[in-house]
Amino acid sequence: MSVQSNKKAVALFSGGLDSTVCLHAARAAGFEVHALTFQYGQRHTVEIEAAKRIAKHMSVENHLIMDLDLRAFGGSALTADIPVPKSGVEADAIPVTYVPARNTVFLSLALAYAESLGAFDLFIGVNAVDYSGYPDCRPEFIKAFEAMAGLATRDGVNGTAYQIHTPLIDLSKAQIIQKGIDLGVDFGLTHSCYDPDSAGRACGRCDSCRLRQEGFISAGIADPTRYQPGMDHHGAS
Amino acid sequence: MSVQSNKKAVALFSGGLDSTVCLHAARAAGFEVHALTFQYGQRHTVEIEAAKRIAKHMSVENHLIMDLDLRAFGGSALTADIPVPKSGVEADAIPVTYVPARNTVFLSLALAYAESLGAFDLFIGVNAVDYSGYPDCRPEFIKAFEAMAGLATRDGVNGTAYQIHTPLIDLSKAQIIQKGIDLGVDFGLTHSCYDPDSAGRACGRCDSCRLRQEGFISAGIADPTRYQPGMDHHGAS
């Protein structure tokens, strides 16, 4: 279990656009990829189904879906019963879709998985550009987590460093989409919407839909997303 | 939600001896106590039942029991099907009962709970003396986690520090038991054994039972633990 293998990586993977590009980046870097998806009281399971489709499509080595009910804690529109905002992204505020300590919890579980596998590389698709409101998407958080991980684990104590790879952290949404195209991502399989209908079609109006749409437009790439009928999916009034 | 209250604390609470003393220490320090217990694929639920009894007995403000199945990751005798060792404590080795990144995962979820509550104080009953083999029981790990928490959260970014209280970290088992006696702990309610029988009686032979027994003997206090019949609960051959 504690045998070092540089080839194994644990990749946090939601089935959304960013984490799908991140998963492809892990594969492209030559890692044996162990994808980790959390089923955590999302109001919709469309994202989980997307994750399963993508993992199968990519033939990742392992795809572990773990139940984790963060609704017990409340505090976010993504896990509780607060309406999802549709008024556009507020650049400087921390969005109400922020889940308390989410990336800390996710990275901790990825670390536990990595330690069990004998992996020392973790991938997370955080982005500090379009999600500047989320404190746990910033490079200084990632560095602090790496430092903590080195002290938290058997292998860390024995001198092995854990590396958290954040291949998207400095990229705009358009650059992420372009990177995905370069890596062969099928964006038609990915899901971003915070508020899809029962058929899994995107609302076209939530913060996540808007960022995604703007990204495809900026990248000059056709948006393969399935939107709900009657929605103006470019967010104009 | 982000209103600061110095009086709320989240205390990790397993129902075992150490975390019960820790919970009493949080209460004695004047905090409104929100206890957090994980149901995480333990082979026995005796510990969970003990946690419920103790929380009720203490009338803690909140007791949240959260499902968390760490068995998915494997890697420990406490969560997988590796036999529990009964040959005594190996002082310098990391025990096979070590759960990968356990305290990192537990503290991360406590941090999420704290952020939701507007609490900035976390209590964990780690102990660096008798559990020196566990990397995530050391003061340097706790400090690194605090530093990470300050960068991970909305309130941390706004300048509020999280404090992780470890009232037992420097104490021997005998000192922990003495502290518990001073705080009014009813040790008859607590559970320590890694391998209890169906009636919840302790085996008297696992590492946890041995530490507990030695602690009561050193403290000169009668051991109220219910042991399985026929077991030599002092661990002599």
XYZ file of C-alpha atoms in Angstrom:
474
model
C 0.000 0.000 0.000
C 2.846 2.377 0.741
C 4.816 1.442 -2.375
C 5.412 4.603 -4.342
C 4.113 4.745 -7.866
C 4.539 7.984 -9.754
C 1.965 6.875 -12.255
C -1.157 6.864 -10.070
C -3.204 9.991 -9.552
C -6.520 10.719 -7.853
C -8.632 13.235 -9.778
C -11.632 14.971 -8.267
C -14.325 14.723 -10.877
C -17.836 16.164 -10.826
C -18.820 15.569 -14.444
C -18.802 19.310 -15.092
C -16.809 21.075 -17.761
C -13.803 22.074 -15.629
C -13.252 18.754 -13.879
C -13.647 16.895 -17.186
C -10.858 18.958 -18.743
C -8.828 18.376 -15.563
C -9.363 14.605 -15.837
C -8.139 14.666 -19.432
C -5.110 16.701 -18.331
C -4.259 14.028 -15.733
C -4.507 11.330 -18.370
C -2.469 13.397 -20.855
C 0.251 13.807 -18.197
C 0.655 10.037 -18.204
C -1.057 9.141 -14.946
C -3.128 6.065 -14.181
C -6.294 7.950 -13.285
C -8.481 7.174 -10.282
C -11.482 9.482 -10.549
C -13.381 10.397 -7.388
C -16.944 11.725 -7.576
C -19.089 12.773 -4.624
C -22.815 12.315 -4.494
C -23.469 15.054 -1.980
C -27.048 16.091 -1.732
C -27.110 17.820 -5.077
C -30.617 18.777 -6.046
C -30.085 16.964 -9.321
C -28.231 13.782 -10.152
C -27.740 14.798 -13.777
C -24.159 15.727 -12.944
C -23.438 12.269 -11.478
C -24.839 10.588 -14.599
C -22.646 12.835 -16.741
C -19.631 11.850 -14.631
C -20.364 8.155 -15.143
C -20.737 8.606 -18.920
C -17.492 10.544 -19.219
C -15.468 8.154 -17.029
C -16.722 5.235 -19.110
C -16.068 7.106 -22.357
C -12.494 7.837 -21.233
C -11.963 4.333 -19.840
C -10.398 5.698 -16.649
C -8.744 3.046 -14.487
C -11.122 3.570 -11.558
C -14.177 5.694 -10.932
C -15.238 5.790 -7.297
C -18.580 7.446 -6.497
C -18.815 8.194 -2.808
C -21.893 9.282 -0.871
C -21.286 12.427 1.103
C -24.273 14.346 2.362
C -23.158 17.902 2.979
C -26.791 19.013 3.302
C -26.470 18.177 6.997
C -24.426 21.364 7.311
C -26.645 23.618 5.179
C -25.289 26.945 4.039
C -25.367 26.837 0.223
C -27.778 27.045 -2.687
C -26.121 23.952 -4.167
C -26.988 21.702 -1.245
C -29.810 23.481 0.602
C -33.108 25.063 -0.364
C -31.868 28.554 -1.216
C -32.931 29.698 -4.720
C -30.142 29.503 -7.303
C -29.285 33.078 -8.370
C -29.962 33.973 -12.006
C -28.944 37.586 -11.983
C -25.452 37.098 -13.328
C -22.062 36.619 -11.716
C -21.033 39.006 -8.978
C -17.318 39.219 -9.500
C -16.197 40.416 -6.076
C -18.655 38.718 -3.739
C -18.474 35.172 -2.476
C -21.412 33.537 -4.302
C -24.297 31.996 -2.351
C -23.551 28.809 -4.310
C -20.391 28.535 -2.199
C -20.422 25.297 -0.189
C -18.692 25.634 3.206
C -15.163 24.264 3.073
C -16.083 22.203 0.017
C -12.674 21.862 -1.609
C -11.100 21.174 1.791
C -13.517 18.294 2.308
C -13.087 17.014 -1.259
C -9.282 17.203 -1.189
C -9.187 15.503 2.221
C -11.138 12.556 0.873
C -8.979 12.518 -2.265
C -5.946 12.424 0.039
C -7.373 9.460 1.942
C -8.014 7.685 -1.362
C -4.521 8.545 -2.595
C -2.898 7.273 0.563
C -4.801 3.990 0.241
C -3.711 3.632 -3.386
C -0.108 4.667 -2.820
C -0.687 7.691 -5.070
C 1.013 11.031 -4.454
C -0.600 13.148 -7.123
C -4.019 14.769 -6.816
C -5.836 16.680 -9.550
C -8.520 19.289 -8.928
C -10.109 21.524 -11.546
C -10.211 24.696 -9.469
C -10.056 27.985 -11.260
C -9.049 31.265 -9.666
C -10.051 33.457 -12.614
C -13.778 32.982 -13.190
C -14.374 31.774 -9.625
C -12.429 34.409 -7.778
C -15.194 34.616 -5.181
C -14.409 31.137 -3.848
C -11.610 31.244 -1.258
C -10.810 27.557 -1.739
C -10.028 28.000 -5.456
C -6.925 30.138 -4.860
C -3.283 29.022 -5.217
C -2.486 29.976 -1.601
C -5.166 27.575 -0.383
C -3.780 24.777 -2.553
C -0.246 25.350 -1.235
C -1.472 25.319 2.373
C -3.332 22.058 1.726
C -0.191 20.463 0.256
C 1.799 21.498 3.332
C -0.846 20.052 5.632
C -1.058 16.807 3.603
C 2.668 16.237 4.018
C 2.220 16.272 7.796
C -1.041 14.340 7.867
C -0.016 11.081 6.293
C 2.201 8.103 6.817
C 3.996 8.606 3.503
C 4.254 12.344 4.062
C 5.977 11.700 7.386
C 8.312 9.289 5.614
C 9.382 12.097 3.323
C 7.133 11.790 0.288
C 5.477 14.989 -0.870
C 1.939 15.101 -2.150
C 1.424 17.280 -5.175
C -1.917 18.894 -5.932
C -2.164 19.592 -9.638
C -4.398 22.479 -10.668
C -4.029 22.590 -14.451
C -6.892 25.096 -14.848
C -6.122 27.496 -12.023
C -4.835 30.372 -14.173
C -7.079 29.861 -17.198
C -10.148 31.791 -18.311
C -13.236 29.772 -19.187
C -12.434 30.242 -22.882
C -8.891 28.945 -22.308
C -10.244 25.953 -20.372
C -12.547 25.111 -23.262
C -9.693 25.500 -25.742
C -7.498 23.243 -23.582
C -10.324 20.714 -23.506
C -10.623 20.794 -27.292
C -6.854 20.257 -27.554
C -7.119 17.271 -25.172
C -10.023 15.720 -27.090
C -12.800 16.420 -24.586
C -16.329 15.715 -25.825
C -18.099 18.698 -24.248
C -21.464 17.304 -25.263
C -21.015 14.810 -22.404
C -20.273 17.391 -19.713
C -22.751 19.120 -17.458
C -22.519 22.526 -15.804
C -26.008 23.811 -14.987
C -26.983 24.378 -11.342
C -30.674 24.058 -12.191
C -31.350 21.534 -14.982
C -34.796 20.191 -15.865
C -35.798 16.557 -15.409
C -34.434 15.723 -18.871
C -31.006 17.015 -17.830
C -31.235 20.108 -20.037
C -29.447 23.237 -18.839
C -31.371 26.317 -17.718
C -29.109 28.711 -19.621
C -29.479 31.357 -16.918
C -27.649 30.312 -13.726
C -24.113 31.526 -12.984
C -22.605 28.258 -14.156
C -24.529 28.290 -17.470
C -23.557 31.908 -18.094
C -19.854 31.256 -17.478
C -19.991 28.227 -19.734
C -21.784 30.083 -22.526
C -19.427 33.037 -22.345
C -16.514 30.600 -22.481
C -17.712 28.915 -25.667
C -18.396 32.306 -27.255
C -14.957 33.655 -26.287
C -13.252 30.493 -27.481
C -15.143 30.726 -30.770
C -16.341 27.155 -30.384
C -19.893 25.901 -30.909
C -21.685 25.228 -27.613
C -22.911 21.605 -27.613
C -25.003 22.045 -24.442
C -28.637 20.906 -24.523
C -30.730 23.815 -23.241
C -34.325 23.841 -22.043
C -36.738 24.963 -24.815
C -37.843 28.579 -24.718
C -34.794 29.645 -22.731
C -32.678 32.462 -24.030
C -29.454 30.644 -23.325
C -27.257 33.656 -23.899
C -28.575 35.275 -20.775
C -29.708 38.507 -22.459
C -32.981 39.979 -21.217
C -24.483 32.527 9.030
C -21.244 34.472 9.032
C -22.006 36.260 12.290
C -19.159 35.576 14.664
C -19.997 33.926 17.943
C -17.118 33.056 20.202
C -19.337 30.749 22.135
C -19.998 28.068 19.516
C -17.621 25.167 19.043
C -17.680 22.021 16.924
C -16.285 18.999 18.756
C -15.341 15.782 16.996
C -16.822 13.048 19.075
C -16.530 9.281 18.614
C -17.974 8.120 21.919
C -14.567 6.845 22.995
C -12.738 7.807 26.146
C -10.528 10.543 24.668
C -13.193 12.365 22.663
C -15.571 12.230 25.629
C -13.036 13.968 27.851
C -12.450 16.435 24.994
C -16.186 17.147 24.740
C -16.331 17.846 28.458
C -13.321 20.147 28.117
C -15.144 22.145 25.402
C -18.169 22.475 27.633
C -16.007 23.431 30.632
C -14.349 26.149 28.516
C -17.774 27.771 28.140
C -18.622 26.831 24.569
C -22.018 26.002 23.154
C -21.085 22.511 21.973
C -22.010 21.058 18.571
C -20.802 17.466 18.616
C -20.026 15.744 15.317
C -19.906 11.947 15.076
C -19.096 9.936 11.961
C -20.647 6.615 11.172
C -17.877 5.412 8.924
C -17.969 1.760 8.234
C -16.895 0.751 11.678
C -17.265 -2.966 12.123
C -19.337 -2.282 15.210
C -21.864 0.418 16.006
C -21.327 0.105 19.748
C -19.212 3.253 19.629
C -22.021 5.226 17.917
C -24.511 4.100 20.549
C -22.081 5.180 23.270
C -21.747 8.578 21.562
C -25.527 9.030 21.539
C -25.808 8.086 25.215
C -23.040 10.458 26.275
C -24.307 13.406 24.181
C -27.763 12.924 25.678
C -26.332 12.554 29.183
C -24.377 15.817 28.733
C -27.288 17.628 27.042
C -25.014 19.013 24.322
C -26.654 21.690 22.164
C -26.408 19.625 18.974
C -25.267 16.129 18.125
C -24.910 15.524 14.398
C -24.259 11.951 13.269
C -23.018 11.885 9.702
C -22.640 8.877 7.421
C -19.181 8.640 5.951
C -18.094 5.360 4.473
C -14.316 5.317 4.472
C -14.338 1.593 3.690
C -14.419 2.596 0.017
C -10.744 3.495 0.401
C -9.675 0.446 2.405
C -6.308 0.461 4.106
C -7.028 -0.026 7.821
C -8.000 -2.683 10.325
C -10.651 -0.318 11.690
C -12.548 -0.070 8.429
C -11.463 -3.075 6.354
C -11.147 -6.796 6.928
C -7.639 -6.866 8.355
C -7.477 -8.638 11.743
C -7.211 -6.253 14.696
C -3.784 -6.758 16.317
C -3.741 -8.117 19.862
C -0.024 -8.348 20.453
C 0.398 -5.068 22.272
C 1.263 -1.549 21.170
C 4.293 -1.074 18.959
C 5.546 2.284 20.117
C 7.532 3.370 17.062
C 5.563 1.914 14.171
C 2.483 3.408 12.555
C -0.232 0.969 13.672
C -2.256 -1.004 11.114
C -5.329 0.510 12.780
C -4.280 3.813 11.186
C -7.030 5.091 8.845
C -5.641 6.986 5.831
C -5.862 10.746 6.377
C -8.566 10.205 8.986
C -8.118 13.308 11.088
C -7.716 15.403 7.938
C -11.086 14.154 6.696
C -12.728 14.561 10.109
C -11.374 18.071 10.693
C -12.385 19.114 7.169
C -15.971 18.106 7.828
C -15.850 19.774 11.247
C -14.619 22.912 9.480
C -17.541 22.782 7.028
C -19.936 22.377 9.957
C -18.253 25.227 11.842
C -18.435 27.531 8.841
C -22.158 26.796 8.477
C -22.735 27.509 12.180
C -20.555 30.607 12.326
C -18.265 28.800 14.784
C -14.513 29.369 14.843
C -13.448 26.840 17.450
C -12.940 23.149 16.784
C -12.145 20.493 19.378
C -10.423 17.199 18.632
C -9.250 14.662 21.195
C -5.966 13.773 19.513
C -3.130 12.634 21.666
C 0.519 12.665 20.654
C 1.793 10.678 23.643
C 0.137 7.272 23.550
C -0.637 7.504 19.809
C 2.752 8.705 18.637
C 2.519 6.372 15.658
C -0.282 8.389 14.054
C 1.078 11.289 11.983
C -2.217 13.196 12.174
C -2.165 13.336 15.993
C 0.896 15.614 16.158
C 0.913 19.336 16.983
C 2.641 20.190 13.677
C -0.228 18.622 11.756
C -2.789 20.585 13.784
C -0.936 23.857 13.136
C -0.770 23.135 9.393
C -4.493 22.396 9.349
C -5.278 25.684 11.109
C -3.191 27.576 8.554
C -4.997 25.842 5.685
C -8.428 26.470 7.269
C -7.749 30.194 7.398
C -7.226 30.199 3.631
C -10.047 27.776 2.799
C -13.038 29.628 4.135
C -15.077 32.759 3.636
C -14.583 33.880 7.231
C -10.911 32.958 7.170
C -10.443 35.164 4.105
C -12.263 37.937 5.948
C -9.658 37.742 8.683
C -11.138 35.406 11.270
C -8.838 32.660 12.499
C -10.036 29.164 13.205
C -8.634 27.603 16.324
C -8.277 23.865 16.729
C -8.297 22.972 20.402
C -6.443 19.801 21.376
C -6.836 19.673 25.155
C -5.440 16.120 25.375
C -2.498 16.365 23.000
C 0.249 16.380 25.655
C -1.394 14.098 28.199
C -0.711 10.474 29.014
C -3.686 8.138 29.136
C -3.608 8.302 32.941
C -3.640 12.109 32.806
C -6.554 12.066 30.343
C -8.511 9.825 32.706
C -7.654 12.080 35.649
C -8.744 15.127 33.647
C -11.997 13.336 32.798
C -12.614 12.589 36.477
C -12.000 16.273 37.285
C -14.509 17.263 34.557
C -17.154 14.840 35.785
C -16.950 12.290 32.956
C -18.897 9.068 33.521
C -16.395 6.633 32.030
C -18.894 3.814 32.321
C -20.638 5.372 29.308
C -17.557 5.549 27.086
C -16.337 2.924 24.669
C -12.809 2.226 23.470
C -12.551 -1.378 22.253
C -11.735 -2.061 18.590
C -13.304 -5.509 18.783
C -16.330 -5.641 21.120
C -18.777 -8.525 21.261
C -22.443 -8.251 20.248
C -23.361 -7.082 23.756
C -20.910 -4.193 23.446
C -18.453 -5.661 25.936
C -14.778 -4.868 25.406
C -12.282 -7.544 24.331
C -9.652 -6.429 26.847
C -6.860 -7.336 24.441
C -6.756 -4.892 21.503
C -4.412 -1.887 21.492
C -7.203 0.456 22.508
C -8.299 -1.730 25.446
C -4.693 -2.095 26.614
C -4.089 1.664 26.571
C -7.334 2.252 28.409
C -6.574 -0.377 31.062
C -3.064 0.873 31.608
C -4.487 4.399 31.921
C -6.936 3.452 34.671
C -4.223 1.512 36.512
C -1.739 4.417 36.274
C -4.392 6.919 37.349
C -5.259 4.691 40.312
C -8.918 4.753 39.322
C -11.264 1.769 39.118
C -11.918 0.701 35.512
C -15.687 0.743 34.881
C -15.412 -0.994 31.489
C -17.599 -4.034 30.845
C -15.318 -6.800 29.584
C -16.211 -10.020 27.807
C -16.309 -12.987 30.237
C -13.238 -15.191 30.332
C -10.996 -12.452 28.974
C -7.866 -11.584 30.870
C -8.426 -7.874 30.542
C -5.010 -6.875 31.778
C -3.393 -8.258 28.670
C -0.969 -10.597 30.460
C -0.370 -13.958 28.821
